[in-house]
Amino acid sequence: MIRQDAKRIASNRRAELDHRKKQFATAKFQEHTYPHRLNFYILPPTADITLEQFEQWAIDRLRVLAELEACSFRNKTPAETAAHMKPLMDKYLPLSSSSSSSPNLALERKKDHYSHFILRLAFASTEDLRRRFARVETALFRLRFQSDDARERGAFVAGLNLEWEAVGDAEKKEILPELVAAGQGRKASEMVDEGWFKVDWMKVPELVESRRVLLKGGYAYVPGREQMSMVLAEFTARLDKALEQTSRALPRLDEDDRLSPILAHLSSTFLTPASTAPSSMVAGTITAASIPSLLPNFPLCMSTLGTTLATTHHLKHYARLQYTLFLKGLGLSLADSLQYWRSGFSAVTDDTFNKEYRYNIRHAYGDVGGDGNRRGGGYSPFSCQKILTEHPPGPGEAHGCPYRHYSLENLTATLQRTGVTDGSVLKGVKDDREKMKYHMACNRVFEHVHARELKRAKEEGTNIGGGETIVHPNEYFRRSFLLKVGAVKKEGGAEMEVDG
Ligand code: SF4
C-alpha cells in the first residue's frame, strides 16, 4: 500500500516537473476584451495574428504616427493637427466610441492594441527611437483623449487606479490662500468650486514646469481641469518604462527570422517614411520639349539633375537612373525620354549615345532586359526613402537628396538660385537638416514656393496640393503641377496644358 502511494506520488511529481511537456503544451491565455476606446497598453497581446496582419497593422499605425510627427514639425496648432489627422486616422486606425455601436469595434481596438505593441518592438532598440516613439504615441493618445466621449473618458480614467488623492474640503479651505496665490489670477470662489487632486510632484513635470500647480510638502495640487496633463504624464511615464524593458528583451527576438526583417524595415521607415509612387500624369501630357518649362515644379533633387544635365551635358550612372525613373513616373513616354536624353547628352556622338546610354534608358522602362523586368514594366521611380538612404553620391556625382547630401552652404546657395531667399524658410531648412528631417525641409520649401496657390486651393475647398507629408519626388511634382501648371477641374480627370 505504502509502496503504491509512493509510486503514485512519484509519478505525479514527474508529471509536474516534466519540462518537455510544459514546453510544448499550448499556452492558455485569456482573450483581451476592450471595454474602453482608450488604452494604456499595459497588457501585451496574446492571440495569434497572421504575418500579413502583423506587418499591415504596424504600417498603418506608422503612417498615422509619422504624419502626427510631421504636424508638430510644421508647427500646426492643436486644432489644425486634429483637423488634418482626422481623415487619416479614420482611414488607417479608426477607433469608434463604445456608444457608436460600430460592428468593427472589437477589431478596431484589437488592431490599435496589437499595432502599438508591434511598433514597441520595432522602436525599442535605440534611445533616440524610444524617445521619438514615446513622444508621438503620447501625441496620438492626447488627440484621442480630447476627442473621446466625456462619459467614456471618465470611466476610462477611473479604471486606471492612478495614485491621485482627491483634496478634501477641509484641506482645500486650509490651503486656499496658497491655491489662490498659485492660481494665475483666478478667483478664490472658483478655486473652492473646482475639484482638486494631489499627486507626487514628480509625476506631473509638465505642470510644474509651466507653474500651473501649487507645490507643497512634495505634492503637486492639481485643479480638475488639468486632468488631461496628469493622464498624459502617466501614459508617457509608463510607456518610457515599458520601452526600456522591451529593449532589454530584444536580443532574444533577433533569433526570429520572420519578425526581425519586418521590424528592421519598420524602424527604418520611421526615420525616412516610405511611399509608393503616385500614378503617373495623363499619358502624353508631358513631352521631351515640355521638361525645361516644368523644372520649377520638380523637387530640388530632380530640378538640380535637370539643370546639371542642361549645363554639363552629362550625368553619371545613378543620377541618370534616378532622373530617368522620375521622368518615367511623370508619364514621359520612352520615345520622349530617349529624345530628351539625346538632346541632353549633346556633347557625345549618336554612336556613343546609342552604345553607352540608350540601353539603360530602355532597360529602366522595361523595354529590354530579362522577362521579369519587361513584364513588370521596368523599375519604379525612387521614393525619398530610397534616395535618402541608398547609394549616397560620391565626388562628381549629382544624384541623391540635396537636403541631405549637399553641404549647408551649397544647399543654401542652390535654394537661393531657385528663388527661395526668405530668411525664415532657409533657417527652417537648416534646423530640419540638423534634426535629420530632410523630407520636412523639402515640404517646408514646397509650402513656401506654393504658398499662394495652397491658400487659394484652401479657400476654394479643393485641397489640391494638400494632404499627407510629401515623401516621394513624383508626389511633389504631382501636387506642384496640379497647383501651378494644370488647368485642371478634377484630379486625375481632365486635360492638362503644358507649354512646349
Ligand atoms: Fe527629393 Fe525627397 Fe529630397 Fe525632396 S526630400 S529633395 S523629394 S529626395
Coordinates of C-alpha atoms and ligand atoms in Angstrom, one line a residue:
M1 CA 0.0 0.0 0.0
I2 CA 2.7 2.4 1.1
R3 CA 4.8 1.4 -2.0
Q4 CA 1.8 2.1 -4.2
D5 CA 1.2 5.5 -2.7
A6 CA 4.9 6.3 -3.1
K7 CA 4.7 5.3 -6.8
R8 CA 1.7 7.5 -7.3
I9 CA 3.3 10.5 -5.7
A10 CA 6.5 10.0 -7.7
S11 CA 4.6 9.8 -10.9
N12 CA 2.5 12.9 -10.0
R13 CA 5.7 14.7 -9.3
R14 CA 7.2 13.6 -12.6
A15 CA 4.2 14.9 -14.4
E16 CA 4.6 18.3 -12.6
L17 CA 8.2 18.6 -13.4
D18 CA 8.3 17.3 -16.9
H19 CA 9.5 20.4 -18.6
R20 CA 9.3 18.9 -22.1
K21 CA 5.6 18.6 -21.7
K22 CA 5.3 22.1 -20.3
Q23 CA 7.4 23.5 -23.1
F24 CA 5.2 22.0 -25.8
A25 CA 1.9 22.5 -24.1
T26 CA -0.4 25.0 -25.7
A27 CA -0.3 28.1 -23.6
K28 CA -3.7 29.2 -22.4
F29 CA -4.2 33.0 -22.4
Q30 CA -7.2 34.9 -21.6
E31 CA -8.6 36.7 -24.7
H32 CA -8.5 40.5 -24.3
T33 CA -11.7 42.4 -24.1
Y34 CA -11.6 46.2 -24.8
P35 CA -14.2 47.9 -22.6
H36 CA -12.7 51.4 -23.4
R37 CA -11.8 53.1 -26.6
L38 CA -8.7 54.5 -25.0
N39 CA -5.9 52.2 -24.0
F40 CA -2.8 52.5 -21.7
Y41 CA -1.4 49.4 -23.4
I42 CA -0.5 47.7 -20.1
L43 CA -1.0 44.1 -21.1
P44 CA 0.7 42.7 -24.2
P45 CA -1.5 40.9 -26.9
T46 CA -1.8 37.2 -26.6
A47 CA -3.9 35.9 -29.5
D48 CA -2.5 34.8 -32.9
I49 CA -2.5 37.1 -35.9
T50 CA -1.1 36.4 -39.4
L51 CA 2.2 37.8 -40.5
E52 CA 0.4 39.9 -43.0
Q53 CA -1.7 41.5 -40.3
F54 CA 1.4 41.9 -38.2
E55 CA 3.0 44.0 -40.9
Q56 CA 0.0 45.8 -42.3
W57 CA -1.3 46.9 -38.9
A58 CA 2.1 48.2 -37.9
I59 CA 2.4 50.1 -41.2
D60 CA -1.0 51.7 -40.8
R61 CA -0.1 52.9 -37.3
L62 CA 3.2 54.1 -38.6
R63 CA 1.5 56.2 -41.2
V64 CA -0.6 57.9 -38.5
L65 CA 2.4 58.5 -36.2
A66 CA 4.7 59.8 -38.9
E67 CA 2.0 62.3 -40.0
L68 CA 1.4 63.3 -36.5
E69 CA 5.1 64.0 -36.0
A70 CA 5.1 65.9 -39.3
C71 CA 2.3 68.2 -37.9
S72 CA 4.5 69.1 -35.0
F73 CA 7.5 69.8 -37.2
R74 CA 5.3 72.1 -39.3
N75 CA 4.1 73.9 -36.2
K76 CA 0.4 73.2 -36.7
T77 CA -1.8 74.3 -33.9
P78 CA -3.7 71.6 -31.9
A79 CA -6.9 72.5 -33.8
E80 CA -5.1 72.3 -37.2
T81 CA -3.5 69.0 -36.2
A82 CA -6.8 67.5 -35.2
A83 CA -8.5 68.5 -38.5
H84 CA -5.5 67.3 -40.5
M85 CA -5.3 64.0 -38.7
K86 CA -9.0 63.1 -38.7
P87 CA -9.3 61.6 -42.2
L88 CA -6.0 59.8 -41.8
M89 CA -7.0 58.3 -38.5
D90 CA -10.4 57.3 -39.8
K91 CA -8.7 55.6 -42.7
Y92 CA -5.7 53.8 -41.1
L93 CA -6.5 53.5 -37.5
P94 CA -10.2 54.1 -36.8
L95 CA -11.3 53.9 -33.2
S96 CA -15.0 54.2 -32.6
S97 CA -16.6 55.1 -29.2
S98 CA -18.4 52.4 -27.3
S99 CA -21.7 54.2 -27.9
S100 CA -21.2 54.2 -31.7
S101 CA -22.4 50.5 -31.9
S102 CA -20.0 50.1 -34.7
P103 CA -19.8 46.4 -35.9
N104 CA -16.0 46.7 -36.1
L105 CA -15.5 48.0 -32.6
A106 CA -13.6 44.9 -31.3
L107 CA -11.4 44.6 -34.4
E108 CA -10.6 48.3 -34.4
R109 CA -9.5 48.1 -30.8
K110 CA -7.6 44.9 -31.3
K111 CA -5.7 46.5 -34.3
D112 CA -4.9 49.5 -32.1
H113 CA -3.6 47.3 -29.3
Y114 CA -1.6 45.0 -31.4
S115 CA -0.1 47.6 -33.7
H116 CA 1.1 49.6 -30.7
F117 CA 2.9 46.6 -29.3
I118 CA 4.5 45.7 -32.7
L119 CA 5.9 49.2 -33.0
R120 CA 7.2 49.0 -29.5
L121 CA 9.3 46.1 -30.6
A122 CA 10.4 48.0 -33.7
F123 CA 11.3 51.2 -31.9
A124 CA 12.8 50.0 -28.6
S125 CA 16.3 49.4 -29.9
T126 CA 17.9 52.9 -29.5
E127 CA 17.3 55.7 -27.2
D128 CA 16.5 58.1 -30.0
L129 CA 13.8 55.8 -31.4
R130 CA 12.4 55.2 -28.0
R131 CA 12.1 58.9 -27.3
R132 CA 10.5 59.7 -30.6
F133 CA 8.1 56.8 -30.4
A134 CA 7.0 57.8 -26.9
R135 CA 6.5 61.4 -28.0
V136 CA 4.3 60.6 -31.0
E137 CA 2.4 57.9 -29.1
T138 CA 1.6 60.4 -26.4
A139 CA 0.5 62.9 -29.1
L140 CA -1.8 60.2 -30.5
F141 CA -3.2 59.4 -27.1
R142 CA -3.8 63.1 -26.5
L143 CA -5.7 63.5 -29.7
R144 CA -7.9 60.6 -28.8
F145 CA -8.3 61.6 -25.2
Q146 CA -9.5 65.1 -26.3
S147 CA -12.0 63.7 -28.8
D148 CA -13.4 60.9 -26.6
D149 CA -16.9 61.0 -25.3
A150 CA -16.8 62.7 -21.8
R151 CA -18.6 59.8 -20.0
E152 CA -16.4 57.1 -21.6
R153 CA -13.3 59.1 -20.9
G154 CA -14.3 59.4 -17.2
A155 CA -14.9 55.7 -16.9
F156 CA -11.5 55.0 -18.5
V157 CA -9.7 57.3 -16.1
A158 CA -11.5 55.9 -13.1
G159 CA -10.4 52.4 -14.2
L160 CA -6.7 53.4 -14.3
N161 CA -6.5 53.5 -10.5
L162 CA -3.9 56.3 -10.6
E163 CA -2.3 57.4 -7.5
W164 CA -4.1 60.7 -7.1
E165 CA -5.7 61.7 -4.0
A166 CA -8.8 63.9 -4.0
V167 CA -8.3 67.0 -1.8
G168 CA -11.0 67.2 0.8
D169 CA -13.0 70.3 1.6
A170 CA -11.2 70.9 4.9
E171 CA -7.7 70.7 3.4
K172 CA -8.9 72.9 0.5
K173 CA -10.0 75.6 2.9
E174 CA -6.8 75.4 4.9
I175 CA -4.6 76.0 1.8
L176 CA -6.9 78.3 -0.1
P177 CA -4.7 81.4 0.2
E178 CA -1.8 79.4 -1.3
L179 CA -4.1 77.9 -4.1
V180 CA -5.2 81.5 -4.9
A181 CA -1.6 82.7 -5.0
A182 CA -0.7 80.0 -7.4
G183 CA -3.9 80.2 -9.4
Q184 CA -2.8 82.7 -12.1
G185 CA -5.4 85.3 -11.3
R186 CA -8.3 83.0 -10.7
K187 CA -10.8 84.0 -8.0
A188 CA -11.0 82.2 -4.6
S189 CA -14.6 81.2 -5.3
E190 CA -13.6 79.4 -8.5
M191 CA -10.9 77.6 -6.6
V192 CA -13.3 76.4 -4.0
D193 CA -15.8 75.1 -6.6
E194 CA -13.1 73.3 -8.6
G195 CA -12.2 69.6 -7.8
W196 CA -8.6 69.3 -6.8
F197 CA -6.2 66.3 -6.7
K198 CA -2.9 66.0 -5.0
V199 CA -0.2 63.9 -6.6
D200 CA 3.6 63.3 -6.2
W201 CA 5.0 66.4 -8.0
M202 CA 7.5 64.2 -10.0
K203 CA 4.6 62.7 -11.8
V204 CA 3.5 66.0 -13.4
P205 CA 6.7 67.7 -14.6
E206 CA 4.8 69.5 -17.4
L207 CA 2.5 71.2 -15.0
V208 CA 5.3 72.0 -12.6
E209 CA 7.4 73.5 -15.3
S210 CA 4.7 75.7 -16.5
R211 CA 3.7 76.7 -12.9
R212 CA 0.1 75.6 -13.3
V213 CA 0.1 73.8 -9.9
L214 CA 0.7 74.5 -6.2
L215 CA 3.7 72.7 -4.8
K216 CA 3.5 71.8 -1.1
G217 CA 5.0 69.1 1.0
G218 CA 6.2 67.1 -2.0
Y219 CA 2.8 67.1 -3.6
A220 CA 1.5 69.0 -6.6
Y221 CA -2.0 70.3 -6.1
V222 CA -3.7 70.0 -9.5
P223 CA -7.0 71.5 -10.5
G224 CA -9.5 69.1 -12.1
R225 CA -9.3 70.9 -15.5
E226 CA -5.6 69.8 -15.7
Q227 CA -6.7 66.1 -15.5
M228 CA -5.5 65.5 -19.1
S229 CA -2.0 66.6 -18.3
M230 CA -1.9 64.1 -15.4
V231 CA -3.2 61.3 -17.5
L232 CA -0.7 62.1 -20.3
A233 CA 2.2 62.3 -17.9
E234 CA 1.2 58.9 -16.5
F235 CA 0.9 57.5 -20.1
T236 CA 4.3 58.7 -21.1
A237 CA 6.0 57.5 -17.8
R238 CA 4.6 54.0 -18.2
L239 CA 5.5 53.8 -21.9
D240 CA 9.1 55.0 -21.2
K241 CA 9.5 52.3 -18.7
A242 CA 7.9 49.6 -20.9
L243 CA 10.1 50.6 -23.8
E244 CA 13.2 50.2 -21.6
Q245 CA 12.1 46.7 -20.6
T246 CA 11.3 45.9 -24.2
S247 CA 14.8 47.0 -25.3
R248 CA 16.3 44.5 -22.8
A249 CA 14.3 41.7 -24.3
L250 CA 15.1 42.5 -27.9
P251 CA 18.2 40.3 -28.3
R252 CA 16.1 37.2 -27.9
L253 CA 13.8 38.4 -30.7
D254 CA 16.8 38.6 -33.1
E255 CA 16.6 34.8 -33.4
D256 CA 13.2 35.0 -35.0
D257 CA 14.0 35.3 -38.7
R258 CA 10.4 36.0 -39.7
L259 CA 9.9 39.1 -37.5
S260 CA 13.4 40.7 -37.4
P261 CA 13.4 41.9 -41.0
I262 CA 9.9 43.3 -40.7
L263 CA 10.8 45.1 -37.5
A264 CA 14.0 46.5 -39.0
H265 CA 12.1 47.7 -42.0
L266 CA 9.5 49.4 -39.8
S267 CA 12.1 51.3 -37.8
S268 CA 13.9 52.5 -40.9
T269 CA 10.6 53.6 -42.3
F270 CA 10.1 55.8 -39.2
L271 CA 13.4 57.6 -39.9
T272 CA 12.5 58.2 -43.6
P273 CA 8.9 57.5 -44.3
A274 CA 8.2 55.1 -47.2
S275 CA 5.8 55.8 -50.0
T276 CA 4.8 54.3 -53.3
A277 CA 5.0 56.4 -56.4
P278 CA 1.8 58.2 -57.3
S279 CA 0.2 57.2 -60.5
S280 CA 1.7 59.0 -63.5
M281 CA 0.1 62.0 -65.0
V282 CA -2.1 61.7 -68.1
A283 CA -0.1 59.9 -70.7
G284 CA 1.2 62.2 -73.5
T285 CA 0.7 65.3 -71.3
I286 CA 4.4 65.6 -70.7
T287 CA 6.9 65.5 -73.6
A288 CA 10.6 65.9 -74.1
A289 CA 10.1 69.5 -75.1
S290 CA 8.0 70.5 -72.1
I291 CA 10.5 69.3 -69.5
P292 CA 12.6 72.5 -69.3
S293 CA 9.5 74.6 -68.6
L294 CA 8.5 72.1 -65.8
L295 CA 11.8 72.2 -63.9
P296 CA 10.4 74.8 -61.3
N297 CA 7.7 72.1 -60.4
F298 CA 10.4 69.5 -59.7
P299 CA 11.7 68.9 -56.2
L300 CA 15.2 70.0 -55.6
C301 CA 16.7 66.5 -56.1
M302 CA 15.3 66.4 -59.6
S303 CA 15.5 70.1 -60.7
T304 CA 19.2 70.0 -59.9
L305 CA 19.6 66.9 -62.1
G306 CA 17.7 68.6 -65.0
T307 CA 19.8 71.8 -64.6
T308 CA 23.1 69.8 -64.3
L309 CA 22.2 67.9 -67.5
A310 CA 21.4 71.1 -69.3
T311 CA 24.6 72.8 -68.3
T312 CA 27.2 70.0 -68.3
H313 CA 25.6 67.7 -70.9
H314 CA 26.3 64.7 -68.8
L315 CA 25.1 62.8 -65.7
K316 CA 26.7 59.8 -64.1
H317 CA 25.0 56.4 -63.8
Y318 CA 22.9 56.8 -60.6
A319 CA 21.9 60.3 -61.5
R320 CA 20.7 59.0 -64.9
L321 CA 18.8 56.2 -63.2
Q322 CA 17.2 58.4 -60.5
Y323 CA 16.2 61.0 -63.1
T324 CA 15.0 58.6 -65.8
L325 CA 12.7 56.8 -63.4
F326 CA 11.3 60.1 -62.1
L327 CA 10.5 61.3 -65.6
K328 CA 9.0 57.9 -66.4
G329 CA 6.8 58.3 -63.3
L330 CA 5.6 61.6 -64.7
G331 CA 4.2 59.8 -67.7
L332 CA 7.0 60.7 -70.1
S333 CA 7.0 58.1 -72.9
L334 CA 10.1 56.0 -73.7
A335 CA 10.4 57.7 -77.1
D336 CA 10.3 61.2 -75.5
S337 CA 12.7 60.1 -72.8
L338 CA 15.2 58.9 -75.3
Q339 CA 14.8 62.2 -77.2
Y340 CA 15.2 64.2 -74.0
W341 CA 18.4 62.3 -73.0
R342 CA 19.8 62.5 -76.5
S343 CA 19.5 66.3 -76.6
G344 CA 20.9 66.5 -73.1
F345 CA 24.0 64.5 -74.0
S346 CA 24.7 66.9 -76.8
A347 CA 28.4 66.6 -76.4
V348 CA 28.6 62.9 -77.5
T349 CA 28.1 61.4 -80.9
D350 CA 25.0 59.3 -81.8
D351 CA 27.2 56.3 -81.9
T352 CA 28.4 56.8 -78.3
F353 CA 24.9 57.6 -77.1
N354 CA 23.5 54.5 -78.6
K355 CA 26.3 52.3 -77.2
E356 CA 26.6 53.7 -73.7
Y357 CA 23.3 55.3 -72.7
R358 CA 20.4 54.2 -74.8
Y359 CA 20.2 50.6 -73.5
N360 CA 20.0 51.7 -69.8
I361 CA 17.1 54.1 -70.5
R362 CA 15.2 51.4 -72.4
H363 CA 16.0 49.0 -69.5
A364 CA 14.6 51.4 -66.9
Y365 CA 11.4 51.4 -68.9
G366 CA 11.3 47.6 -69.2
D367 CA 11.7 47.7 -72.9
V368 CA 14.7 45.4 -72.8
G369 CA 16.1 43.1 -70.1
G370 CA 15.0 39.8 -68.5
D371 CA 11.4 38.7 -68.6
G372 CA 10.8 39.8 -65.1
N373 CA 11.9 43.4 -65.9
R374 CA 9.9 43.5 -69.1
R375 CA 6.7 42.1 -67.6
G376 CA 7.0 44.5 -64.6
G377 CA 7.4 47.5 -66.9
G378 CA 11.0 48.2 -65.7
Y379 CA 11.9 49.9 -62.4
S380 CA 9.7 52.1 -60.3
P381 CA 10.6 55.7 -59.6
F382 CA 12.7 56.1 -56.4
S383 CA 11.0 57.3 -53.2
C384 CA 12.6 59.8 -50.9
Q385 CA 13.4 57.0 -48.6
K386 CA 15.4 55.2 -51.2
I387 CA 17.2 58.4 -52.4
L388 CA 18.0 59.4 -48.8
T389 CA 19.3 56.1 -47.7
E390 CA 20.8 54.2 -50.6
H391 CA 23.9 54.9 -52.8
P392 CA 25.0 58.3 -51.3
P393 CA 26.6 60.3 -54.1
G394 CA 30.4 60.3 -54.3
P395 CA 32.7 63.1 -55.7
G396 CA 31.4 64.3 -59.1
E397 CA 28.0 62.6 -58.7
A398 CA 24.8 64.7 -58.8
H399 CA 22.2 62.2 -57.6
G400 CA 20.8 61.9 -54.0
C401 CA 18.8 64.4 -52.0
P402 CA 20.3 67.9 -51.7
Y403 CA 18.7 68.4 -48.3
R404 CA 20.9 65.5 -47.0
H405 CA 23.8 65.2 -49.4
Y406 CA 24.8 68.8 -50.1
S407 CA 26.9 70.9 -47.6
L408 CA 24.7 73.5 -45.9
E409 CA 26.4 76.3 -47.9
N410 CA 25.8 74.5 -51.2
L411 CA 22.2 73.8 -50.3
T412 CA 21.5 77.4 -49.3
A413 CA 23.1 78.7 -52.4
T414 CA 21.1 76.2 -54.6
L415 CA 17.8 77.1 -52.9
Q416 CA 18.6 80.8 -53.3
R417 CA 19.3 80.2 -57.0
T418 CA 15.8 78.6 -57.4
G419 CA 14.2 81.7 -55.8
V420 CA 14.0 80.6 -52.1
T421 CA 15.5 83.6 -50.4
D422 CA 13.2 84.0 -47.4
G423 CA 15.4 84.0 -44.3
S424 CA 12.9 82.2 -42.0
V425 CA 12.5 79.4 -44.6
L426 CA 16.2 79.0 -45.0
K427 CA 16.6 78.9 -41.2
G428 CA 13.8 76.3 -41.0
V429 CA 15.6 74.2 -43.6
K430 CA 18.8 74.4 -41.7
D431 CA 17.0 73.3 -38.5
D432 CA 15.3 70.5 -40.2
R433 CA 18.6 69.3 -41.6
E434 CA 20.3 69.4 -38.2
K435 CA 17.5 67.2 -36.9
M436 CA 17.9 64.9 -40.0
K437 CA 14.4 65.7 -41.1
Y438 CA 15.3 66.1 -44.7
H439 CA 11.9 65.4 -46.2
M440 CA 10.5 68.0 -43.8
A441 CA 12.9 70.6 -45.2
C442 CA 11.6 69.6 -48.6
N443 CA 8.0 70.0 -47.5
R444 CA 8.8 73.4 -46.0
V445 CA 10.2 74.6 -49.3
F446 CA 7.2 73.2 -51.1
E447 CA 4.8 75.1 -48.9
H448 CA 6.8 78.2 -49.3
V449 CA 7.0 78.2 -53.1
H450 CA 3.4 77.2 -53.4
A451 CA 2.0 79.4 -50.6
R452 CA -0.2 81.5 -52.8
E453 CA -1.7 78.5 -54.6
L454 CA -2.2 76.5 -51.5
K455 CA -4.0 79.4 -49.9
R456 CA -6.3 79.7 -52.9
A457 CA -7.0 76.0 -53.1
K458 CA -7.9 76.0 -49.4
E459 CA -10.2 78.9 -49.9
E460 CA -11.9 77.1 -52.7
G461 CA -12.0 73.9 -50.6
T462 CA -10.4 71.8 -53.3
N463 CA -7.5 70.5 -51.2
I464 CA -5.4 70.3 -54.3
G465 CA -1.7 70.2 -53.3
G466 CA -2.6 69.4 -49.6
G467 CA -2.7 66.1 -47.8
E468 CA -0.1 64.0 -46.2
T469 CA 3.5 65.0 -46.0
I470 CA 5.3 64.5 -49.3
V471 CA 7.6 61.5 -49.2
H472 CA 8.1 60.9 -52.9
P473 CA 9.6 63.2 -55.6
N474 CA 6.8 62.3 -58.0
E475 CA 4.2 63.2 -55.5
Y476 CA 6.0 66.6 -55.1
F477 CA 5.7 67.1 -58.8
R478 CA 2.1 65.9 -59.0
R479 CA 1.0 68.4 -56.4
S480 CA 3.1 71.2 -57.8
F481 CA 1.8 70.5 -61.3
L482 CA -1.8 70.5 -60.2
L483 CA -1.4 73.7 -58.3
K484 CA 0.7 75.7 -60.7
V485 CA 0.5 74.4 -64.2
G486 CA -2.6 72.3 -64.7
A487 CA -5.8 73.9 -65.9
V488 CA -7.4 71.1 -64.0
K489 CA -11.0 70.6 -63.0
K490 CA -10.6 67.4 -61.1
E491 CA -7.6 65.4 -60.1
G492 CA -6.8 62.6 -62.5
G493 CA -9.6 63.6 -64.8
A494 CA -9.5 66.5 -67.2
E495 CA -6.9 67.6 -69.7
M496 CA -3.8 69.4 -68.5
E497 CA -1.9 72.0 -70.5
V498 CA 1.8 72.2 -70.6
D499 CA 4.0 74.6 -72.6
G500 CA 6.1 73.1 -75.3
Ligands
SF4_1 FE1 13.8 64.8 -53.4 FE2 12.6 63.7 -51.4 FE3 14.9 65.0 -51.1 FE4 12.6 66.3 -51.6 S1 13.1 65.1 -49.8 S2 14.6 66.7 -52.5 S3 11.6 64.9 -53.0 S4 14.6 63.1 -52.2

